[in-house]
CSV table of C-alpha atoms and ligand atoms in Angstrom, one decimal:
chain,number,residue,atom,x,y,z
Z,1,UNK,CA,0.1,-0.1,0.4
Z,2,UNK,CA,1.9,3.6,-0.8
Z,3,UNK,CA,1.7,5.8,1.7
Z,4,UNK,CA,0.0,9.0,1.4
Z,5,UNK,CA,3.1,11.1,1.2
Z,6,UNK,CA,5.0,9.0,-1.6
Z,7,UNK,CA,1.3,9.8,-3.7
Z,8,UNK,CA,1.2,13.4,-2.7
Z,9,UNK,CA,5.3,13.7,-4.4
Z,10,UNK,CA,4.1,12.4,-7.8
Z,11,UNK,CA,3.8,14.7,-10.0
Z,12,UNK,CA,0.6,16.5,-12.4
Z,13,UNK,CA,0.4,14.0,-15.2
Z,14,UNK,CA,-0.7,17.5,-17.4
Z,15,UNK,CA,-1.6,21.3,-16.5
Z,16,UNK,CA,-5.6,19.9,-16.4
Z,17,UNK,CA,-5.8,19.5,-12.3
Z,18,UNK,CA,-4.5,22.0,-11.0
Z,19,UNK,CA,-5.9,24.6,-14.3
Z,20,UNK,CA,-8.9,25.8,-16.0
Z,21,UNK,CA,-9.2,24.8,-19.5
Z,22,UNK,CA,-10.2,28.2,-21.6
Z,23,UNK,CA,-14.0,26.0,-22.4
Z,24,UNK,CA,-14.5,26.1,-18.8
Z,25,UNK,CA,-13.5,29.7,-18.2
Z,26,UNK,CA,-15.9,31.0,-20.9
Z,27,UNK,CA,-18.9,28.9,-19.6
Z,28,UNK,CA,-17.7,29.4,-16.1
Z,29,UNK,CA,-17.9,33.0,-16.8
Z,30,UNK,CA,-20.8,32.9,-19.2
Z,31,UNK,CA,-22.8,35.5,-17.1
Z,32,UNK,CA,-20.0,37.6,-17.2
Z,33,UNK,CA,-19.0,38.5,-20.5
Z,34,UNK,CA,-20.7,41.5,-21.4
Z,35,UNK,CA,-21.7,39.3,-25.0
Z,36,UNK,CA,-23.0,36.8,-23.0
Z,37,UNK,CA,-24.9,34.1,-25.5
Z,38,UNK,CA,-23.4,30.7,-26.2
Z,39,UNK,CA,-22.9,31.6,-29.5
Z,40,UNK,CA,-20.1,33.6,-28.3
Z,41,UNK,CA,-19.0,31.2,-26.8
Z,42,UNK,CA,-18.6,29.2,-29.7
Z,43,UNK,CA,-17.0,32.1,-31.4
Z,44,UNK,CA,-13.9,32.5,-29.4
Z,45,UNK,CA,-13.7,28.5,-29.5
Z,46,UNK,CA,-13.4,28.8,-33.3
Z,47,UNK,CA,-10.5,31.2,-33.2
Z,48,UNK,CA,-9.0,28.8,-30.2
Z,49,UNK,CA,-9.1,25.5,-32.8
Z,50,UNK,CA,-7.7,27.5,-35.9
Z,51,UNK,CA,-4.7,28.5,-33.3
Z,52,UNK,CA,-3.6,25.2,-32.3
Z,53,UNK,CA,-4.0,24.0,-36.8
Z,54,UNK,CA,-1.9,27.3,-36.9
Z,55,UNK,CA,0.6,26.5,-33.9
Z,56,UNK,CA,0.3,22.3,-35.4
Z,57,UNK,CA,2.4,24.0,-38.7
Z,58,UNK,CA,4.6,26.4,-36.9
Z,59,UNK,CA,5.9,24.0,-34.6
Z,60,UNK,CA,6.9,21.9,-37.3
Z,61,UNK,CA,7.4,24.3,-40.3
Z,62,UNK,CA,11.3,23.0,-40.8
Z,63,UNK,CA,9.4,19.2,-41.1
Z,64,UNK,CA,6.7,19.8,-43.2
Z,65,UNK,CA,7.0,21.9,-46.3
Z,66,UNK,CA,5.4,25.3,-44.8
Z,67,UNK,CA,8.4,27.5,-45.3
Z,68,UNK,CA,9.3,29.9,-47.9
Z,69,UNK,CA,6.7,32.3,-50.2
Z,70,UNK,CA,4.1,30.9,-51.9
Z,71,UNK,CA,4.9,32.9,-54.8
Z,72,UNK,CA,2.0,35.3,-54.8
Z,73,UNK,CA,1.8,39.5,-53.3
Z,74,UNK,CA,-0.5,39.7,-50.5
Z,75,UNK,CA,-2.8,42.7,-50.9
Z,76,UNK,CA,-0.5,44.1,-48.6
Z,77,UNK,CA,1.7,44.0,-51.8
Z,78,UNK,CA,3.5,41.7,-49.6
Z,79,UNK,CA,5.2,38.4,-50.8
Z,80,UNK,CA,3.1,35.9,-49.0
Z,81,UNK,CA,4.7,33.5,-46.8
Z,82,UNK,CA,3.0,29.7,-46.6
Z,83,UNK,CA,2.1,30.1,-43.3
Z,84,UNK,CA,0.5,33.4,-44.1
Z,85,UNK,CA,-1.9,31.3,-46.5
Z,86,UNK,CA,-2.2,28.0,-44.2
Z,87,UNK,CA,-3.4,30.9,-41.3
Z,88,UNK,CA,-5.8,32.5,-43.6
Z,89,UNK,CA,-7.4,29.3,-44.4
Z,90,UNK,CA,-7.3,28.2,-40.9
Z,91,UNK,CA,-9.1,30.8,-39.0
Z,92,UNK,CA,-12.0,31.3,-42.5
Z,93,UNK,CA,-12.6,28.0,-42.8
Z,94,UNK,CA,-13.3,27.3,-38.3
Z,95,UNK,CA,-15.5,30.7,-38.8
Z,96,UNK,CA,-17.2,29.6,-41.4
Z,97,UNK,CA,-17.5,26.2,-40.0
Z,98,UNK,CA,-18.8,26.7,-36.4
Z,99,UNK,CA,-21.4,29.2,-38.2
Z,100,UNK,CA,-21.5,31.8,-35.9
Z,101,UNK,CA,-19.8,34.5,-37.5
Z,102,UNK,CA,-21.2,36.5,-40.5
Z,103,UNK,CA,-18.0,38.6,-41.5
Z,104,UNK,CA,-14.2,38.3,-41.8
Z,105,UNK,CA,-11.6,40.4,-43.2
Z,106,UNK,CA,-8.2,39.5,-43.2
Z,107,UNK,CA,-5.0,41.2,-43.6
Z,108,UNK,CA,-5.0,38.5,-46.6
Z,109,UNK,CA,-7.9,38.8,-48.7
Z,110,UNK,CA,-8.6,41.9,-50.5
Z,111,UNK,CA,-12.0,42.4,-49.6
Z,112,UNK,CA,-14.4,41.1,-46.3
Z,113,UNK,CA,-15.8,37.9,-47.1
Z,114,UNK,CA,-19.6,37.6,-45.9
Z,115,UNK,CA,-20.0,34.3,-44.3
Z,116,UNK,CA,-23.4,31.9,-44.4
Z,117,UNK,CA,-24.2,31.0,-41.1
Z,118,UNK,CA,-25.2,27.6,-41.0
Z,119,UNK,CA,-28.3,27.8,-38.4
Z,120,UNK,CA,-29.7,31.3,-37.2
Z,121,UNK,CA,-27.2,33.0,-36.0
Z,122,UNK,CA,-28.4,35.1,-32.3
Z,123,UNK,CA,-25.8,37.7,-32.9
Z,124,UNK,CA,-23.9,38.2,-36.5
Z,125,UNK,CA,-20.3,38.9,-35.6
Z,126,UNK,CA,-18.0,39.8,-37.8
Z,127,UNK,CA,-14.4,38.8,-37.9
Z,128,UNK,CA,-11.1,40.8,-38.0
Z,129,UNK,CA,-7.6,39.0,-38.3
Z,130,UNK,CA,-3.6,39.3,-38.9
Z,131,UNK,CA,-4.0,35.3,-39.6
Z,132,UNK,CA,-0.2,35.3,-39.3
Z,133,UNK,CA,1.8,38.6,-38.0
Z,134,UNK,CA,5.4,38.5,-38.4
Z,135,UNK,CA,5.3,35.4,-40.4
Z,136,UNK,CA,8.9,37.1,-41.9
Z,137,UNK,CA,9.9,35.7,-39.3
Z,138,UNK,CA,9.0,32.3,-39.6
Z,139,UNK,CA,11.7,31.3,-41.8
Z,140,UNK,CA,14.2,32.1,-38.8
Z,141,UNK,CA,12.3,29.9,-36.3
Z,142,UNK,CA,11.9,33.0,-35.0
Z,143,UNK,CA,8.2,34.3,-32.9
Z,144,UNK,CA,5.2,35.0,-34.5
Z,145,UNK,CA,1.4,35.6,-33.7
Z,146,UNK,CA,-2.6,36.2,-35.1
Z,147,UNK,CA,-4.7,39.3,-33.6
Z,148,UNK,CA,-8.4,39.0,-34.5
Z,149,UNK,CA,-11.1,41.4,-33.7
Z,150,UNK,CA,-14.5,40.7,-32.9
Z,151,UNK,CA,-17.9,43.4,-33.6
Z,152,UNK,CA,-21.4,42.4,-33.6
Z,153,UNK,CA,-23.2,44.2,-36.3
Z,154,UNK,CA,-25.6,46.1,-36.0
Z,155,UNK,CA,-29.1,45.6,-36.8
Z,156,UNK,CA,-29.4,47.9,-39.8
Z,157,UNK,CA,-25.5,46.7,-41.4
Z,158,UNK,CA,-25.7,43.5,-44.2
Z,159,UNK,CA,-22.7,41.6,-44.7
Z,160,UNK,CA,-22.2,42.7,-47.9
Z,161,UNK,CA,-22.5,46.6,-46.8
Z,162,UNK,CA,-20.2,48.7,-48.1
Z,163,UNK,CA,-17.2,49.1,-46.1
Z,164,UNK,CA,-17.7,53.0,-44.4
Z,165,UNK,CA,-21.0,50.9,-43.3
Z,166,UNK,CA,-19.8,47.7,-41.9
Z,167,UNK,CA,-16.3,48.9,-40.1
Z,168,UNK,CA,-17.3,50.4,-36.8
Z,169,UNK,CA,-14.4,51.7,-34.8
Z,170,UNK,CA,-12.2,50.2,-32.5
Z,171,UNK,CA,-14.8,51.1,-29.2
Z,172,UNK,CA,-17.3,48.8,-30.6
Z,173,UNK,CA,-16.0,45.4,-30.8
Z,174,UNK,CA,-17.5,43.1,-28.0
Z,175,UNK,CA,-13.6,41.2,-27.9
Z,176,UNK,CA,-10.0,41.3,-29.0
Z,177,UNK,CA,-7.2,39.0,-28.9
Z,178,UNK,CA,-3.9,37.2,-29.6
Z,179,UNK,CA,-2.2,34.3,-30.5
Z,180,UNK,CA,1.7,34.2,-29.4
Z,181,UNK,CA,3.4,31.2,-30.7
Z,182,UNK,CA,6.3,31.8,-28.5
Z,183,UNK,CA,8.5,29.5,-26.4
Z,184,UNK,CA,5.6,28.3,-25.8
Z,185,UNK,CA,1.7,29.2,-27.1
Z,186,UNK,CA,-0.6,31.4,-25.4
Z,187,UNK,CA,-4.5,33.0,-26.5
Z,188,UNK,CA,-4.9,36.0,-24.8
Z,189,UNK,CA,-7.9,38.2,-25.3
Z,190,UNK,CA,-10.3,40.0,-23.9
Z,191,UNK,CA,-14.8,40.6,-23.8
Z,192,UNK,CA,-14.6,44.0,-21.8
Z,193,UNK,CA,-14.2,42.5,-18.7
Z,194,UNK,CA,-10.3,42.3,-17.8
Z,195,UNK,CA,-7.1,40.1,-19.6
Z,196,UNK,CA,-7.2,37.0,-19.9
Z,197,UNK,CA,-4.6,34.3,-20.9
Z,198,UNK,CA,-4.1,31.1,-21.3
Z,199,UNK,CA,-0.5,28.8,-22.4
Z,200,UNK,CA,-1.2,25.7,-24.6
Z,201,UNK,CA,-0.4,22.3,-23.2
Z,202,UNK,CA,0.6,20.5,-25.4
Z,203,UNK,CA,-0.1,16.9,-23.7
Z,204,UNK,CA,-3.7,17.4,-23.4
Z,205,UNK,CA,-3.9,20.4,-26.5
Z,206,UNK,CA,-5.8,21.8,-24.6
Z,207,UNK,CA,-5.6,26.4,-23.3
Z,208,UNK,CA,-4.9,26.4,-19.7
Z,209,UNK,CA,-5.8,29.6,-17.6
Z,210,UNK,CA,-1.8,30.6,-16.2
Z,211,UNK,CA,-2.4,34.2,-16.8
Z,212,UNK,CA,-6.2,35.5,-14.9
Z,213,UNK,CA,-6.5,38.9,-15.0
Z,214,UNK,CA,-3.4,40.7,-16.7
Z,215,UNK,CA,-2.5,44.4,-15.8
Z,216,UNK,CA,0.0,46.1,-17.5
Z,217,UNK,CA,2.4,47.8,-15.7
Z,218,UNK,CA,2.0,51.1,-15.8
Z,219,UNK,CA,6.1,52.5,-15.8
Z,220,UNK,CA,8.0,50.8,-18.6
Z,221,UNK,CA,11.0,48.1,-19.0
Z,222,UNK,CA,11.4,47.6,-22.5
Z,223,UNK,CA,10.5,50.0,-25.6
Z,224,UNK,CA,10.2,49.0,-29.5
Z,225,UNK,CA,10.9,51.2,-32.3
Z,226,UNK,CA,12.9,50.7,-35.3
Z,227,UNK,CA,15.2,53.1,-34.6
Z,228,UNK,CA,16.6,52.2,-38.7
Z,229,UNK,CA,14.3,54.7,-39.8
Z,230,UNK,CA,15.7,57.6,-37.4
Z,231,UNK,CA,15.6,60.0,-40.4
Z,232,UNK,CA,12.1,59.7,-41.0
Z,233,UNK,CA,11.1,60.2,-37.5
Z,234,UNK,CA,10.1,64.1,-36.9
Z,235,UNK,CA,12.0,66.1,-34.4
Z,236,UNK,CA,9.8,65.9,-31.2
Z,237,UNK,CA,10.0,62.0,-31.7
Z,238,UNK,CA,13.7,61.8,-32.3
Z,239,UNK,CA,13.6,64.0,-28.5
Z,240,UNK,CA,11.2,61.6,-27.3
Z,241,UNK,CA,13.3,58.7,-27.8
Z,242,UNK,CA,16.9,60.7,-26.5
Z,243,UNK,CA,14.4,61.5,-23.3
Z,244,UNK,CA,13.4,57.7,-23.1
Z,245,UNK,CA,17.7,56.4,-23.0
Z,246,UNK,CA,18.9,59.0,-20.8
Z,247,UNK,CA,19.5,57.0,-17.4
Z,248,UNK,CA,16.9,57.2,-14.2
Z,249,UNK,CA,18.1,60.3,-11.7
Z,250,UNK,CA,17.4,57.8,-8.8
Z,251,UNK,CA,18.3,54.7,-9.8
Z,252,UNK,CA,20.9,54.4,-12.9
Z,253,UNK,CA,18.7,52.3,-14.4
Z,254,UNK,CA,17.8,52.8,-18.2
Z,255,UNK,CA,15.0,51.1,-19.7
Z,256,UNK,CA,16.1,48.9,-22.5
Z,257,UNK,CA,15.2,48.6,-26.3
Z,258,UNK,CA,13.9,45.5,-28.0
Z,259,UNK,CA,12.6,45.2,-31.0
Z,260,UNK,CA,11.3,41.5,-32.7
Z,261,UNK,CA,10.2,42.2,-36.2
Z,262,UNK,CA,6.5,41.0,-34.3
Z,263,UNK,CA,4.1,43.3,-33.2
Z,264,UNK,CA,2.6,40.3,-31.5
Z,265,UNK,CA,5.6,39.4,-29.8
Z,266,UNK,CA,6.5,42.7,-28.8
Z,267,UNK,CA,3.3,43.6,-27.5
Z,268,UNK,CA,2.9,40.8,-25.1
Z,269,UNK,CA,6.7,41.5,-23.7
Z,270,UNK,CA,5.3,44.5,-23.1
Z,271,UNK,CA,1.8,44.0,-21.6
Z,272,UNK,CA,4.0,41.5,-18.6
Z,273,UNK,CA,6.7,43.3,-18.1
Z,274,UNK,CA,6.2,47.4,-18.8
Z,275,UNK,CA,6.6,49.0,-22.3
Z,276,UNK,CA,5.8,50.7,-24.9
Z,277,UNK,CA,6.1,49.9,-29.1
Z,278,UNK,CA,5.8,52.1,-31.4
Z,279,UNK,CA,5.5,52.4,-34.9
Z,280,UNK,CA,5.4,56.0,-36.5
Z,281,UNK,CA,5.0,57.4,-39.9
Z,282,UNK,CA,8.1,56.8,-41.7
Z,283,UNK,CA,8.5,57.3,-45.6
Z,284,UNK,CA,8.0,53.9,-46.1
Z,285,UNK,CA,4.7,54.2,-44.6
Z,286,UNK,CA,3.6,57.4,-44.3
Z,287,UNK,CA,0.5,57.0,-41.9
Z,288,UNK,CA,2.2,54.3,-40.2
Z,289,UNK,CA,2.8,50.3,-41.5
Z,290,UNK,CA,0.5,48.6,-38.3
Z,291,UNK,CA,-3.2,48.0,-39.6
Z,292,UNK,CA,-6.5,49.4,-38.0
Z,293,UNK,CA,-8.9,46.7,-38.0
Z,294,UNK,CA,-7.4,43.5,-37.4
Z,295,UNK,CA,-3.7,44.6,-35.5
Z,296,UNK,CA,-4.4,48.8,-33.8
Z,297,UNK,CA,-7.8,48.3,-32.8
Z,298,UNK,CA,-7.7,44.5,-31.1
Z,299,UNK,CA,-4.2,45.4,-29.1
Z,300,UNK,CA,-5.8,49.2,-28.2
Z,301,UNK,CA,-8.8,47.1,-26.7
Z,302,UNK,CA,-6.9,44.5,-24.4
Z,303,UNK,CA,-4.1,47.0,-23.5
Z,304,UNK,CA,-6.9,49.3,-22.4
Z,305,UNK,CA,-8.3,46.7,-20.5
Z,306,UNK,CA,-4.8,45.8,-19.1
Z,307,UNK,CA,-4.6,49.7,-17.6
Z,308,UNK,CA,-3.0,50.2,-20.8
Z,309,UNK,CA,-2.9,53.5,-23.1
Z,310,UNK,CA,-2.7,53.5,-27.6
Z,311,UNK,CA,-2.9,56.8,-29.9
Z,312,UNK,CA,-1.7,57.7,-33.2
Z,313,UNK,CA,0.4,59.3,-31.4
Z,314,UNK,CA,-2.6,62.5,-31.4
Z,315,UNK,CA,-5.9,60.4,-30.8
Z,316,UNK,CA,-7.0,57.2,-29.4
Z,317,UNK,CA,-7.0,54.5,-31.9
Z,318,UNK,CA,-10.1,52.8,-30.3
Z,319,UNK,CA,-11.9,56.6,-31.5
Z,320,UNK,CA,-10.7,56.4,-35.2
Z,321,UNK,CA,-13.2,56.3,-37.6
Z,322,UNK,CA,-12.6,53.8,-40.6
Z,323,UNK,CA,-13.3,54.4,-43.6
Z,324,UNK,CA,-11.2,51.3,-45.1
Z,325,UNK,CA,-10.7,47.5,-44.5
Z,326,UNK,CA,-6.9,48.0,-45.0
Z,327,UNK,CA,-5.9,51.2,-43.6
Z,328,UNK,CA,-3.1,51.9,-42.1
Z,329,UNK,CA,-1.8,54.4,-38.0
Z,330,UNK,CA,0.8,55.4,-36.8
Z,331,UNK,CA,0.7,52.8,-33.3
Z,332,UNK,CA,2.2,54.2,-29.6
Z,333,UNK,CA,0.8,51.4,-27.8
Z,334,UNK,CA,1.8,50.4,-24.2
Z,335,UNK,CA,2.5,51.6,-20.5
Z,336,UNK,CA,0.1,54.6,-19.8
Z,337,UNK,CA,2.7,56.7,-18.5
Z,338,UNK,CA,5.2,56.0,-21.3
Z,339,UNK,CA,2.2,56.8,-23.9
Z,340,UNK,CA,1.3,59.9,-22.1
Z,341,UNK,CA,4.9,60.4,-22.4
Z,342,UNK,CA,5.7,60.1,-26.1
Z,343,UNK,CA,2.8,62.4,-26.6
Z,344,UNK,CA,3.6,65.4,-24.7
Z,345,UNK,CA,6.4,65.2,-26.7
Z,346,UNK,CA,4.7,64.3,-30.2
Z,347,UNK,CA,3.2,67.4,-29.5
Z,348,UNK,CA,5.9,69.5,-28.7
Z,349,UNK,CA,5.1,69.5,-25.1
Z,350,UNK,CA,8.2,67.3,-23.8
Z,351,UNK,CA,11.4,68.2,-22.0
Z,352,UNK,CA,14.4,65.9,-22.9
Z,353,UNK,CA,15.6,67.8,-19.4
Z,354,UNK,CA,12.2,65.9,-17.5
Z,355,UNK,CA,12.7,63.0,-15.2
Z,356,UNK,CA,11.0,59.7,-15.9
Z,357,UNK,CA,8.4,61.0,-12.9
Z,358,UNK,CA,8.0,64.6,-13.5
K,1,P6P,P1,9.5,46.8,-39.5
K,1,P6P,C1,5.2,42.9,-39.4
K,1,P6P,O1,5.4,43.0,-41.1
K,1,P6P,C2,4.9,44.0,-38.3
K,1,P6P,O2,3.6,44.2,-39.1
K,1,P6P,C3,5.0,43.8,-37.1
K,1,P6P,O3,4.6,42.4,-36.7
K,1,P6P,C4,6.4,44.3,-36.5
K,1,P6P,O4,6.8,44.7,-35.2
K,1,P6P,C5,6.7,45.6,-37.9
K,1,P6P,O5,6.1,45.2,-39.1
K,1,P6P,C6,8.5,45.1,-38.5
K,1,P6P,O6,8.0,46.5,-39.6
K,1,P6P,O7,9.2,48.1,-40.8
K,1,P6P,O8,10.7,47.1,-38.4
K,1,P6P,O9,10.4,45.5,-40.8
C-alpha cells in the first residue's frame, strides 16, 4: 500500500488538474461576458481551434513543407508566406464551419468575406484578423502571432454592405485577442471584462488559464521601435527617444530596447513587463505600418482593458473612424506613463531634461 506522502509527491501529468481550460473559463464566466451568449462562447472556441492548427504547422515548419513563400503577392503588396496562407485558410475555415460568424476581414484578403452562418445565429459576429503577424520570422524560428477583433454587426448593417458601414470604430469591439507562438503558445483575449491569458498544454491540446486578469505595469522597462528609420522620424519623436535613453536620475537604471520584428511578441512582452511599442509614420509607411482594423484596434482594446493606452500619437486608437479595411495608422501602445509621455513630446510639450516621474 503506498503511503499518502508518496502519492502526494506524484507530479501532475498535465496542467488539467490545477488549471481551468479556455472552454471551462468561458462557460464559468458566461454571465459576466458583455456578450454572454452561447454563440459567443462558440465563436471564441472556433478561433482557438484555428490557433491550435496554426500552431501545429508553425511548430513543424522545418519538417512540413510550409516554409518560404507561396509565390504570390497579397493585397498588402507583400510576398505571401506559405504560413500566412495556411493561417488565413484555417481561421476562415474554422469561423465558416463554426457558423457563428457572418463576416470576416483578413489582412490576406482584398475585401471582407460574407459567411452564411449555417443556422439562425442569435448574434451576427464580424471577425477581423491578421492571421500571421510577423510571418517573415517563421523561416528563422523567431516568434510570430495571430491577432483577432470581434464586432457584432448592428441590426441595420448587412454583411455585404459598403465598407464604411461595416467597419466600426474600435470602441465598438465586443472582444479582441491574440495568439503568441513563442517559447510557449499563448491565447490572450478580452471581452471588455479584463484580460486573461491561456497557455497551450500540448500534452492535452488545451489552452489552460495561466495568466488571469493581466494588468500592464504603469512604468515600462522596454521600448520597441525600428530605429533604422530614425531619419524619417519627426524632431519631436527623436527628442522623445533621447529622453527614453537617459539613465534614471535616482536609480541609474535605463529602459531597454527590444524589437523583434513581430508586433504580437513585442506587445506581449510589454504587456507582462511594462513597455512601449511604437510604429510611427515613416518614408515607406507615411500612415504608419500597422493596420487599424486587425492590428491596432484589437491590441488597443486589450491594452486599455489591462490598464494601458494606445494612440496614433495624438488620438485614442479606439476612437478612429475607419473607412478602409486595410487602412494603416501610426501606433504608440503600452504602459500608460510612456504612451502619455510620447504624446507630450509629439505635441511639443516634452522636455528631455524632465525626469521619468516628472
Ligand atoms: P519593420 C510585421 O510585418 C509587422 O507588421 C509587425 O509585426 C512588426 O513589428 C513590424 O511589421 C516590423 O516592421 O518595418 O520594422 O520591419
